mmCIF file of C-alpha atoms and ligand atoms in Angstrom:
data_model
loop_
_atom_site.group_PDB
_atom_site.id
_atom_site.type_symbol
_atom_site.label_atom_id
_atom_site.label_comp_id
_atom_site.label_asym_id
_atom_site.label_seq_id
_atom_site.Cartn_x
_atom_site.Cartn_y
_atom_site.Cartn_z
ATOM 1 C CA MET A 1 0.000 0.000 0.000
ATOM 2 C CA GLY A 2 0.996 3.635 -0.364
ATOM 3 C CA ALA A 3 1.420 5.948 2.589
ATOM 4 C CA CYS A 4 -1.214 8.024 4.382
ATOM 5 C CA PHE A 5 -0.664 10.783 6.908
ATOM 6 C CA GLY A 6 -1.631 9.640 10.379
ATOM 7 C CA TYR A 7 -2.283 6.004 9.481
ATOM 8 C CA SER A 8 0.413 4.519 11.731
ATOM 9 C CA HIS A 9 3.250 2.326 10.556
ATOM 10 C CA ALA A 10 0.767 0.172 8.668
ATOM 11 C CA LEU A 11 0.795 2.902 6.000
ATOM 12 C CA GLY A 12 4.136 4.608 5.885
ATOM 13 C CA GLY A 13 4.669 5.757 9.480
ATOM 14 C CA LEU A 14 3.822 9.393 8.624
ATOM 15 C CA ALA A 15 2.541 11.573 11.457
ATOM 16 C CA GLY A 16 -0.941 13.095 11.184
ATOM 17 C CA SER A 17 -1.404 16.238 9.106
ATOM 18 C CA HIS A 18 -3.288 18.331 11.669
ATOM 19 C CA ALA A 19 -0.637 20.951 12.373
ATOM 20 C CA GLU A 20 0.201 24.515 11.344
ATOM 21 C CA TYR A 21 3.071 23.162 9.237
ATOM 22 C CA ILE A 22 3.828 19.689 7.956
ATOM 23 C CA ARG A 23 6.652 18.208 5.944
ATOM 24 C CA VAL A 24 5.222 16.753 2.755
ATOM 25 C CA PRO A 25 7.361 13.919 1.398
ATOM 26 C CA PHE A 26 7.487 13.805 -2.411
ATOM 27 C CA ALA A 27 5.609 17.100 -2.583
ATOM 28 C CA ASP A 28 6.307 17.375 -6.309
ATOM 29 C CA HIS A 29 4.206 14.224 -6.741
ATOM 30 C CA GLY A 30 1.589 14.680 -4.042
ATOM 31 C CA SER A 31 0.654 18.375 -4.397
ATOM 32 C CA PHE A 32 -1.555 19.745 -7.144
ATOM 33 C CA PRO A 33 -2.238 23.323 -8.266
ATOM 34 C CA VAL A 34 -5.794 24.516 -7.782
ATOM 35 C CA PRO A 35 -6.925 25.767 -11.204
ATOM 36 C CA ASP A 36 -7.724 29.408 -11.928
ATOM 37 C CA GLY A 37 -11.399 29.978 -11.437
ATOM 38 C CA LEU A 38 -11.640 27.726 -8.410
ATOM 39 C CA ASP A 39 -11.156 30.329 -5.731
ATOM 40 C CA ASP A 40 -13.251 28.693 -2.999
ATOM 41 C CA ASP A 41 -10.864 26.666 -0.818
ATOM 42 C CA LEU A 42 -13.828 25.056 0.927
ATOM 43 C CA ALA A 43 -14.890 23.503 -2.382
ATOM 44 C CA ALA A 44 -11.371 22.672 -3.610
ATOM 45 C CA VAL A 45 -10.339 20.827 -0.442
ATOM 46 C CA PHE A 46 -12.665 17.940 -1.296
ATOM 47 C CA ALA A 47 -10.504 17.101 -4.310
ATOM 48 C CA SER A 48 -8.065 15.689 -1.761
ATOM 49 C CA ASP A 49 -10.221 13.125 0.052
ATOM 50 C CA ALA A 50 -13.954 12.565 -0.415
ATOM 51 C CA GLY A 51 -13.559 13.495 -4.109
ATOM 52 C CA PRO A 52 -11.060 10.891 -5.322
ATOM 53 C CA THR A 53 -12.448 8.292 -2.934
ATOM 54 C CA GLY A 54 -16.010 8.588 -4.183
ATOM 55 C CA TRP A 55 -14.947 8.886 -7.809
ATOM 56 C CA MET A 56 -12.749 5.813 -7.536
ATOM 57 C CA GLY A 57 -15.680 3.767 -6.188
ATOM 58 C CA ALA A 58 -17.776 4.580 -9.232
ATOM 59 C CA ASP A 59 -14.888 4.267 -11.683
ATOM 60 C CA LEU A 60 -13.327 1.032 -10.428
ATOM 61 C CA GLY A 61 -16.759 -0.294 -9.450
ATOM 62 C CA GLY A 62 -17.384 -0.259 -13.202
ATOM 63 C CA VAL A 63 -20.319 2.176 -13.383
ATOM 64 C CA GLY A 64 -21.337 2.711 -17.000
ATOM 65 C CA PRO A 65 -24.170 4.088 -19.111
ATOM 66 C CA GLY A 66 -27.589 2.731 -18.151
ATOM 67 C CA ASP A 67 -26.522 1.213 -14.828
ATOM 68 C CA VAL A 68 -28.531 1.318 -11.635
ATOM 69 C CA VAL A 69 -26.199 2.179 -8.760
ATOM 70 C CA ALA A 70 -26.864 1.977 -5.013
ATOM 71 C CA VAL A 71 -24.576 3.833 -2.607
ATOM 72 C CA TRP A 72 -24.599 3.073 1.127
ATOM 73 C CA GLY A 73 -23.704 6.190 3.148
ATOM 74 C CA ALA A 74 -24.523 9.840 2.398
ATOM 75 C CA GLY A 75 -21.395 11.363 3.933
ATOM 76 C CA GLY A 76 -18.893 13.218 1.759
ATOM 77 C CA VAL A 77 -17.572 9.993 0.242
ATOM 78 C CA GLY A 78 -20.969 8.494 -0.564
ATOM 79 C CA GLN A 79 -22.296 11.741 -2.034
ATOM 80 C CA VAL A 80 -19.329 12.053 -4.386
ATOM 81 C CA ALA A 81 -19.614 8.369 -5.368
ATOM 82 C CA ALA A 82 -23.262 9.042 -6.229
ATOM 83 C CA ARG A 83 -22.480 12.156 -8.274
ATOM 84 C CA ALA A 84 -19.614 10.368 -10.041
ATOM 85 C CA SER A 85 -22.024 7.575 -10.964
ATOM 86 C CA VAL A 86 -24.385 10.128 -12.532
ATOM 87 C CA LEU A 87 -21.510 11.703 -14.460
ATOM 88 C CA LEU A 88 -20.340 8.289 -15.671
ATOM 89 C CA GLY A 89 -23.765 7.689 -17.207
ATOM 90 C CA ALA A 90 -25.747 5.735 -14.592
ATOM 91 C CA GLU A 91 -29.474 5.756 -15.302
ATOM 92 C CA ARG A 92 -30.551 5.673 -11.641
ATOM 93 C CA VAL A 93 -28.553 6.307 -8.493
ATOM 94 C CA ILE A 94 -29.981 5.557 -5.044
ATOM 95 C CA VAL A 95 -28.228 6.783 -1.879
ATOM 96 C CA ILE A 96 -29.015 5.027 1.408
ATOM 97 C CA ASP A 97 -28.635 6.603 4.855
ATOM 98 C CA ARG A 98 -30.713 7.565 7.880
ATOM 99 C CA ILE A 99 -29.711 11.194 8.403
ATOM 100 C CA PRO A 100 -32.342 13.459 6.800
ATOM 101 C CA GLU A 101 -30.102 16.441 6.057
ATOM 102 C CA ARG A 102 -27.522 14.243 4.324
ATOM 103 C CA LEU A 103 -30.212 12.552 2.244
ATOM 104 C CA ARG A 104 -31.545 16.011 1.365
ATOM 105 C CA GLN A 105 -28.058 17.107 0.250
ATOM 106 C CA ALA A 106 -27.758 14.015 -1.944
ATOM 107 C CA ARG A 107 -31.054 14.852 -3.652
ATOM 108 C CA GLU A 108 -30.510 18.605 -3.954
ATOM 109 C CA TYR A 109 -26.815 18.855 -4.823
ATOM 110 C CA MET A 110 -26.001 15.456 -6.346
ATOM 111 C CA GLY A 111 -29.302 14.951 -8.189
ATOM 112 C CA VAL A 112 -29.946 11.373 -7.036
ATOM 113 C CA GLU A 113 -32.707 9.338 -5.372
ATOM 114 C CA THR A 114 -32.518 8.509 -1.681
ATOM 115 C CA LEU A 115 -33.639 5.759 0.663
ATOM 116 C CA ASP A 116 -33.894 6.014 4.468
ATOM 117 C CA TYR A 117 -32.825 2.658 5.867
ATOM 118 C CA THR A 118 -34.701 3.086 9.147
ATOM 119 C CA GLY A 119 -38.075 1.436 8.966
ATOM 120 C CA THR A 120 -37.349 0.084 5.469
ATOM 121 C CA ASP A 121 -36.198 -3.302 4.278
ATOM 122 C CA VAL A 122 -33.386 -1.966 2.104
ATOM 123 C CA GLY A 123 -32.952 -5.152 0.064
ATOM 124 C CA ALA A 124 -36.689 -5.400 -0.679
ATOM 125 C CA GLU A 125 -36.924 -1.708 -1.557
ATOM 126 C CA LEU A 126 -33.955 -1.949 -3.937
ATOM 127 C CA ARG A 127 -35.507 -4.978 -5.637
ATOM 128 C CA GLU A 128 -38.769 -3.039 -5.931
ATOM 129 C CA ARG A 129 -36.962 -0.104 -7.596
ATOM 130 C CA THR A 130 -35.003 -2.345 -9.993
ATOM 131 C CA GLY A 131 -37.710 -4.632 -11.346
ATOM 132 C CA GLY A 132 -36.738 -7.425 -8.929
ATOM 133 C CA ARG A 133 -33.143 -7.602 -10.117
ATOM 134 C CA GLY A 134 -31.045 -5.520 -7.733
ATOM 135 C CA PRO A 135 -28.583 -2.718 -8.563
ATOM 136 C CA ASP A 136 -25.819 -3.347 -11.129
ATOM 137 C CA VAL A 137 -23.210 -1.641 -8.962
ATOM 138 C CA CYS A 138 -23.288 -1.364 -5.148
ATOM 139 C CA ILE A 139 -20.888 1.057 -3.492
ATOM 140 C CA GLU A 140 -20.279 0.833 0.241
ATOM 141 C CA ALA A 141 -19.267 4.238 1.697
ATOM 142 C CA VAL A 142 -19.952 3.595 5.376
ATOM 143 C CA GLY A 143 -17.072 1.666 6.880
ATOM 144 C CA MET A 144 -16.339 -0.168 10.093
ATOM 145 C CA GLU A 145 -18.734 1.816 12.328
ATOM 146 C CA ALA A 146 -21.949 1.069 10.456
ATOM 147 C CA HIS A 147 -25.300 1.366 12.229
ATOM 148 C CA SER A 148 -28.445 -0.662 11.832
ATOM 149 C CA PRO A 149 -31.910 -0.554 13.357
ATOM 150 C CA GLY A 150 -32.006 -4.381 13.275
ATOM 151 C CA PRO A 151 -30.797 -7.036 15.725
ATOM 152 C CA GLU A 152 -27.535 -7.474 13.800
ATOM 153 C CA TYR A 153 -26.429 -4.136 15.261
ATOM 154 C CA ALA A 154 -26.368 -5.600 18.784
ATOM 155 C CA TYR A 155 -24.669 -8.735 17.447
ATOM 156 C CA ASP A 156 -21.942 -6.730 15.683
ATOM 157 C CA GLN A 157 -21.468 -4.313 18.592
ATOM 158 C CA ILE A 158 -21.023 -7.141 21.087
ATOM 159 C CA LYS A 159 -18.591 -9.024 18.865
ATOM 160 C CA GLN A 160 -16.635 -5.824 18.274
ATOM 161 C CA GLN A 161 -16.503 -4.915 21.989
ATOM 162 C CA LEU A 162 -15.377 -8.455 22.834
ATOM 163 C CA ARG A 163 -12.659 -8.160 20.171
ATOM 164 C CA LEU A 164 -14.126 -11.119 18.284
ATOM 165 C CA GLN A 165 -14.235 -8.950 15.181
ATOM 166 C CA SER A 166 -12.597 -5.598 14.563
ATOM 167 C CA ASP A 167 -15.209 -3.980 12.295
ATOM 168 C CA ARG A 168 -18.993 -3.803 11.830
ATOM 169 C CA PRO A 169 -19.705 -4.750 8.201
ATOM 170 C CA THR A 170 -23.482 -4.150 8.286
ATOM 171 C CA ALA A 171 -23.727 -2.076 5.122
ATOM 172 C CA LEU A 172 -21.241 -4.253 3.268
ATOM 173 C CA ARG A 173 -23.309 -7.367 3.938
ATOM 174 C CA GLU A 174 -26.422 -5.568 2.740
ATOM 175 C CA ALA A 175 -24.647 -4.441 -0.448
ATOM 176 C CA ILE A 176 -23.531 -7.988 -1.268
ATOM 177 C CA TYR A 177 -27.026 -9.395 -0.698
ATOM 178 C CA ALA A 178 -28.673 -6.579 -2.702
ATOM 179 C CA CYS A 179 -26.404 -6.597 -5.744
ATOM 180 C CA ARG A 180 -27.752 -8.226 -8.905
ATOM 181 C CA LYS A 181 -26.233 -11.477 -10.141
ATOM 182 C CA GLY A 182 -22.978 -10.793 -11.941
ATOM 183 C CA GLY A 183 -22.893 -7.261 -10.514
ATOM 184 C CA SER A 184 -20.121 -5.340 -8.840
ATOM 185 C CA VAL A 185 -19.597 -4.353 -5.201
ATOM 186 C CA PHE A 186 -16.998 -1.738 -4.334
ATOM 187 C CA CYS A 187 -15.937 -1.153 -0.729
ATOM 188 C CA LEU A 188 -14.865 2.454 -0.097
ATOM 189 C CA GLY A 189 -15.510 2.394 3.661
ATOM 190 C CA VAL A 190 -12.390 1.738 5.695
ATOM 191 C CA PHE A 191 -12.085 -1.667 7.343
ATOM 192 C CA ALA A 192 -9.167 -2.529 9.553
ATOM 193 C CA GLY A 193 -9.186 -6.233 10.203
ATOM 194 C CA VAL A 194 -11.575 -9.162 10.356
ATOM 195 C CA VAL A 195 -15.358 -9.303 10.182
ATOM 196 C CA ASP A 196 -17.935 -11.947 10.974
ATOM 197 C CA LYS A 197 -20.870 -13.204 8.876
ATOM 198 C CA PHE A 198 -19.297 -12.073 5.631
ATOM 199 C CA PRO A 199 -21.680 -13.429 2.939
ATOM 200 C CA LEU A 200 -19.083 -15.277 0.941
ATOM 201 C CA GLY A 201 -21.695 -17.738 -0.339
ATOM 202 C CA ALA A 202 -23.837 -14.987 -1.855
ATOM 203 C CA MET A 203 -20.767 -13.376 -3.374
ATOM 204 C CA MET A 204 -19.498 -16.584 -4.925
ATOM 205 C CA ASN A 205 -22.799 -17.996 -6.098
ATOM 206 C CA LYS A 206 -24.028 -14.724 -7.634
ATOM 207 C CA GLY A 207 -20.718 -14.281 -9.434
ATOM 208 C CA LEU A 208 -20.081 -10.825 -7.999
ATOM 209 C CA THR A 209 -16.976 -8.778 -8.590
ATOM 210 C CA PHE A 210 -15.756 -7.417 -5.267
ATOM 211 C CA ARG A 211 -13.146 -4.706 -4.909
ATOM 212 C CA GLY A 212 -12.002 -2.082 -2.458
ATOM 213 C CA ALA A 213 -9.096 0.337 -2.119
ATOM 214 C CA GLN A 214 -7.574 3.284 -0.396
ATOM 215 C CA GLN A 215 -8.187 6.156 -2.793
ATOM 216 C CA HIS A 216 -5.779 6.763 -5.664
ATOM 217 C CA GLY A 217 -5.339 10.504 -5.198
ATOM 218 C CA GLN A 218 -2.712 11.163 -7.831
ATOM 219 C CA ARG A 219 -4.826 9.407 -10.441
ATOM 220 C CA TYR A 220 -7.980 11.469 -9.899
ATOM 221 C CA ILE A 221 -7.184 14.828 -8.248
ATOM 222 C CA PRO A 222 -6.339 16.950 -11.339
ATOM 223 C CA ALA A 223 -9.509 15.930 -13.205
ATOM 224 C CA LEU A 224 -11.628 16.393 -10.087
ATOM 225 C CA LEU A 225 -10.302 19.921 -9.511
ATOM 226 C CA ASP A 226 -11.420 20.730 -13.067
ATOM 227 C CA ARG A 227 -14.842 19.196 -12.485
ATOM 228 C CA ILE A 228 -15.291 21.106 -9.216
ATOM 229 C CA ALA A 229 -14.197 24.332 -10.941
ATOM 230 C CA GLY A 230 -16.578 23.654 -13.835
ATOM 231 C CA GLY A 231 -19.559 23.028 -11.551
ATOM 232 C CA ASP A 232 -20.107 19.357 -12.517
ATOM 233 C CA LEU A 233 -19.209 18.148 -9.083
ATOM 234 C CA PRO A 234 -20.623 20.256 -6.231
ATOM 235 C CA THR A 235 -18.593 19.942 -3.037
ATOM 236 C CA ARG A 236 -18.856 23.268 -1.167
ATOM 237 C CA HIS A 237 -22.029 22.148 0.642
ATOM 238 C CA LEU A 238 -20.086 19.282 2.291
ATOM 239 C CA ALA A 239 -17.990 21.784 4.302
ATOM 240 C CA THR A 240 -20.751 22.360 6.820
ATOM 241 C CA HIS A 241 -18.481 23.510 9.658
ATOM 242 C CA PRO A 242 -15.397 25.590 8.773
ATOM 243 C CA MET A 243 -13.403 26.251 11.950
ATOM 244 C CA THR A 244 -9.900 26.875 13.255
ATOM 245 C CA LEU A 245 -7.490 24.099 14.132
ATOM 246 C CA ASP A 246 -7.869 25.026 17.835
ATOM 247 C CA GLU A 247 -11.493 23.942 17.590
ATOM 248 C CA GLY A 248 -10.419 20.511 16.321
ATOM 249 C CA PRO A 249 -11.672 18.434 19.266
ATOM 250 C CA ARG A 250 -15.131 20.044 18.989
ATOM 251 C CA GLY A 251 -15.122 19.428 15.234
ATOM 252 C CA TYR A 252 -14.248 15.770 15.655
ATOM 253 C CA GLU A 253 -16.919 15.338 18.327
ATOM 254 C CA MET A 254 -19.571 16.879 16.069
ATOM 255 C CA PHE A 255 -18.462 14.747 13.134
ATOM 256 C CA LYS A 256 -18.452 11.565 15.175
ATOM 257 C CA ARG A 257 -21.911 12.204 16.657
ATOM 258 C CA LYS A 258 -23.312 13.723 13.412
ATOM 259 C CA GLN A 259 -24.485 16.768 15.422
ATOM 260 C CA ASP A 260 -25.786 20.081 14.090
ATOM 261 C CA GLY A 261 -26.023 18.784 10.511
ATOM 262 C CA CYS A 262 -22.258 18.250 10.460
ATOM 263 C CA VAL A 263 -21.005 16.539 7.296
ATOM 264 C CA ARG A 264 -17.389 17.757 7.457
ATOM 265 C CA PRO A 265 -15.624 20.197 9.752
ATOM 266 C CA VAL A 266 -12.850 21.891 7.749
ATOM 267 C CA PHE A 267 -9.945 23.433 9.651
ATOM 268 C CA GLN A 268 -8.693 26.739 8.274
ATOM 269 C CA PHE A 269 -5.815 29.019 9.289
HETATM 270 N N1 NAD B 1 -11.033 4.230 0.748
HETATM 271 C C1 NAD B 1 -10.516 5.415 1.037
HETATM 272 O O1 NAD B 1 -9.446 5.811 0.536
HETATM 273 C C2 NAD B 1 -11.248 6.341 1.957
HETATM 274 C C3 NAD B 1 -10.960 7.708 2.002
HETATM 275 C C4 NAD B 1 -11.742 8.531 2.830
HETATM 276 C C5 NAD B 1 -12.727 7.976 3.630
HETATM 277 N N2 NAD B 1 -12.929 6.626 3.574
HETATM 278 C C6 NAD B 1 -13.940 5.959 4.387
HETATM 279 O O2 NAD B 1 -15.179 6.068 3.716
HETATM 280 C C7 NAD B 1 -16.224 5.944 4.691
HETATM 281 C C8 NAD B 1 -17.182 7.105 4.540
HETATM 282 O O3 NAD B 1 -16.514 8.329 4.806
HETATM 283 P P1 NAD B 1 -17.348 9.644 5.135
HETATM 284 O O4 NAD B 1 -16.385 10.725 5.407
HETATM 285 O O5 NAD B 1 -18.396 9.877 4.093
HETATM 286 O O6 NAD B 1 -18.012 9.179 6.516
HETATM 287 P P2 NAD B 1 -19.307 9.685 7.290
HETATM 288 O O7 NAD B 1 -19.200 9.130 8.660
HETATM 289 O O8 NAD B 1 -19.491 11.161 7.114
HETATM 290 O O9 NAD B 1 -20.516 8.971 6.511
HETATM 291 C C9 NAD B 1 -20.892 7.647 6.717
HETATM 292 C C10 NAD B 1 -22.400 7.597 6.564
HETATM 293 O O10 NAD B 1 -22.840 6.229 6.629
HETATM 294 C C11 NAD B 1 -24.110 6.222 7.226
HETATM 295 N N3 NAD B 1 -24.435 4.863 7.667
HETATM 296 C C12 NAD B 1 -24.141 4.228 8.837
HETATM 297 N N4 NAD B 1 -24.631 2.981 8.823
HETATM 298 C C13 NAD B 1 -25.245 2.804 7.631
HETATM 299 C C14 NAD B 1 -25.957 1.728 7.027
HETATM 300 N N5 NAD B 1 -26.128 0.563 7.667
HETATM 301 N N6 NAD B 1 -26.475 1.906 5.783
HETATM 302 C C15 NAD B 1 -26.318 3.086 5.122
HETATM 303 N N7 NAD B 1 -25.662 4.151 5.643
HETATM 304 C C16 NAD B 1 -25.139 4.000 6.882
HETATM 305 C C17 NAD B 1 -23.983 7.242 8.350
HETATM 306 O O11 NAD B 1 -25.248 7.699 8.785
HETATM 307 C C18 NAD B 1 -23.162 8.345 7.668
HETATM 308 O O12 NAD B 1 -23.961 9.350 7.079
HETATM 309 C C19 NAD B 1 -15.525 5.895 6.065
HETATM 310 O O13 NAD B 1 -15.331 4.553 6.430
HETATM 311 C C20 NAD B 1 -14.177 6.517 5.761
HETATM 312 O O14 NAD B 1 -13.183 6.112 6.681
HETATM 313 C C21 NAD B 1 -12.235 5.819 2.751
#
């Protein structure tokens, strides 16, 4: 794997990047000029994280013209994956989450359908919306701290607390079960270790293609900066809470608890 700031020695041993100054190794390779015409830093900053991550999910997930795409998670990553799917020609894109303001953002800014997973059987609803077939491409943008209103949430929480599994793969399981036969599942959410009840049988027997990755920034950032500048890819709305670095702990708390409509705190100097 490549290196990430603040991802321990598992990924390069680089310290975190939350500081007034940081040393950027290979800066000639890892820094990109923001194009003229993109003068809003709060929009441009998403070309560095949620942007390439979401775009990669749609691109390497194989989204193409006419596809139906389902995206689990309406955070910054999921919203960009949804918009990327639209721009790559998907016919229908459905974003799944429980947080009303995030689902509203997905509809208003990314131009996609939404589905609230609370009180809904997500698999049944996706079959209903796809003529009984299931989505062609399923993109998981939730990660190891997934929630669920069902009993599997207690099961996963207990196994995680007892260190019998490291991550809660609730949304990933749902994506594998929902995907149409021969379809593609892409895992953007970060997982650290081992998970339980991974539906290997469904994956194998339906002939699914399953992929995941840490985002390939260098591959996507220049094109994404152009798309953000050109208005194809709205990102400014994701920066719900600009603040100073001193307010970092409050920002992280709000992000973790999804308080006050927080999608992303962005630290500015
Ligand atoms: N692969 C990469 O390179 C890369 C890069 C950046 C972020 N990530 C990861 O992508 C994931 C998403 O990032 P983010 O910043 O958008 O996070 P986020 O926390 O803002 O969004 C996650 C969303 O998932 C929703 N969610 C929880 N359980 C769900 C379920 N069962 N079904 C549907 N939605 C559910 C939450 O309500 C939340 O809105 C995280 O795991 C993050 O670590 C990966």
